[in-house]
């Protein structure tokens, strides 16, 4: 490549770099505006909440601990329904009346 060919590309490279820098500045400005708007909307949303986030988190944590303890207890001691199976069932009571079969819905596809 000759020196003459290199000199023609120099201004194009500088122009491309300048356009990229300008685009990055515009992108950064847009991100800053979006972050500011998001923070303002979040503050407004938090102020409108009936239960403060800290209290809501505490309630959910208490609920999670209770359900976790119940699950662990069931896992250790067995499910109450499994324990009830050892008791013989009462006599089966026949149904008082039979339930007629349901008619197909008008929009239901026909099967054949």
Short mmCIF file of C-alpha atoms in Angstrom, two decimals:
data_model
loop_
_atom_site.label_atom_id
_atom_site.label_comp_id
_atom_site.label_asym_id
_atom_site.label_seq_id
_atom_site.Cartn_x
_atom_site.Cartn_y
_atom_site.Cartn_z
CA UNK A 1 0.00 0.00 0.00
CA UNK A 2 1.40 3.35 -0.92
CA UNK A 3 1.59 6.47 1.22
CA UNK A 4 -1.02 8.13 -1.01
CA UNK A 5 -3.62 5.42 -0.26
CA UNK A 6 -2.99 5.65 3.51
CA UNK A 7 -3.55 9.40 3.57
CA UNK A 8 -7.01 9.08 2.01
CA UNK A 9 -8.23 6.78 4.79
CA UNK A 10 -7.04 8.97 7.67
CA UNK A 11 -9.90 11.48 7.54
CA UNK A 12 -12.50 8.69 7.23
CA UNK A 13 -11.14 6.91 10.29
CA UNK A 14 -11.18 10.14 12.30
CA UNK A 15 -14.74 10.91 11.16
CA UNK A 16 -15.87 7.40 12.07
CA UNK A 17 -14.30 7.68 15.51
CA UNK A 18 -15.98 11.07 16.04
CA UNK A 19 -19.39 9.68 15.05
CA UNK A 20 -18.91 6.70 17.40
CA UNK A 21 -17.95 9.03 20.26
CA UNK A 22 -20.99 11.23 19.62
CA UNK A 23 -23.23 8.16 19.53
CA UNK A 24 -21.79 6.92 22.83
CA UNK A 25 -22.44 10.33 24.42
CA UNK A 26 -26.06 10.31 23.21
CA UNK A 27 -26.48 6.73 24.49
CA UNK A 28 -25.09 7.67 27.91
CA UNK A 29 -27.42 10.69 28.10
CA UNK A 30 -30.40 8.50 27.20
CA UNK A 31 -29.47 5.94 29.83
CA UNK A 32 -29.18 8.69 32.46
CA UNK A 33 -32.62 10.08 31.58
CA UNK A 34 -34.17 6.60 31.66
CA UNK A 35 -32.57 5.79 35.04
CA UNK A 36 -33.81 9.07 36.52
CA UNK A 37 -37.35 8.44 35.27
CA UNK A 38 -37.30 4.89 36.60
CA UNK A 39 -36.10 6.03 40.02
CA UNK A 40 -38.83 8.68 40.21
CA UNK A 41 -41.53 6.19 39.21
CA UNK A 42 -40.25 3.68 41.79
CA UNK A 43 -40.34 6.30 44.57
CA UNK A 44 -43.93 7.21 43.61
CA UNK A 45 -44.95 3.53 43.58
CA UNK A 46 -43.39 2.90 47.00
CA UNK A 47 -45.17 5.91 48.52
CA UNK A 48 -48.54 4.57 47.26
CA UNK A 49 -48.07 1.13 48.84
CA UNK A 50 -50.37 0.37 51.79
CA UNK A 51 -47.74 -1.75 53.53
CA UNK A 52 -44.16 -0.46 53.56
CA UNK A 53 -41.72 -2.76 51.74
CA UNK A 54 -39.82 -3.58 54.95
CA UNK A 55 -43.03 -4.70 56.70
CA UNK A 56 -44.16 -6.63 53.62
CA UNK A 57 -40.81 -8.45 53.48
CA UNK A 58 -41.01 -9.24 57.20
CA UNK A 59 -44.51 -10.70 56.80
CA UNK A 60 -43.43 -12.84 53.84
CA UNK A 61 -40.30 -14.01 55.70
CA UNK A 62 -42.42 -15.07 58.69
CA UNK A 63 -44.79 -16.93 56.36
CA UNK A 64 -41.89 -18.65 54.58
CA UNK A 65 -40.33 -19.75 57.88
CA UNK A 66 -43.65 -21.16 59.11
CA UNK A 67 -44.30 -23.09 55.90
CA UNK A 68 -40.72 -24.36 55.85
CA UNK A 69 -41.02 -25.58 59.44
CA UNK A 70 -44.32 -27.30 58.65
CA UNK A 71 -42.82 -29.01 55.61
CA UNK A 72 -39.78 -30.16 57.59
CA UNK A 73 -42.02 -31.48 60.36
CA UNK A 74 -44.14 -33.38 57.84
CA UNK A 75 -41.03 -34.80 56.22
CA UNK A 76 -39.63 -35.96 59.55
CA UNK A 77 -42.84 -37.36 61.04
CA UNK A 78 -44.67 -38.52 57.93
CA UNK A 79 -47.79 -37.14 56.33
CA UNK A 80 -50.96 -37.23 58.51
CA UNK A 81 -52.92 -38.86 55.67
CA UNK A 82 -50.39 -41.70 55.54
CA UNK A 83 -50.81 -42.25 59.27
CA UNK A 84 -54.61 -42.28 58.90
CA UNK A 85 -54.39 -45.14 56.37
CA UNK A 86 -53.54 -47.52 59.17
CA UNK A 87 -57.03 -46.98 60.63
CA UNK A 88 -59.62 -49.23 58.94
CA UNK A 89 -62.12 -47.23 56.84
CA UNK A 90 -65.79 -46.98 57.82
CA UNK A 91 -68.37 -48.91 55.80
CA UNK A 92 -68.89 -47.49 52.36
CA UNK A 93 -72.16 -45.63 52.06
CA UNK A 94 -73.85 -46.08 48.66
CA UNK A 95 -74.72 -42.86 46.83
CA UNK A 96 -78.35 -41.78 47.27
CA UNK A 97 -78.94 -41.01 43.60
CA UNK A 98 -76.95 -41.46 40.43
CA UNK A 99 -75.61 -38.42 38.64
CA UNK A 100 -76.61 -38.35 34.94
CA UNK A 101 -73.77 -37.99 32.44
CA UNK A 102 -73.04 -34.42 31.34
CA UNK A 103 -74.20 -33.36 27.89
CA UNK A 104 -71.49 -32.06 25.55
CA UNK A 105 -71.21 -28.30 25.23
CA UNK A 106 -72.46 -26.76 21.97
CA UNK A 107 -68.99 -25.38 21.14
CA UNK A 108 -67.20 -28.64 21.96
CA UNK A 109 -65.68 -30.45 18.97
CA UNK A 110 -67.47 -33.60 17.90
CA UNK A 111 -65.45 -36.78 18.33
CA UNK A 112 -66.19 -39.92 16.42
#
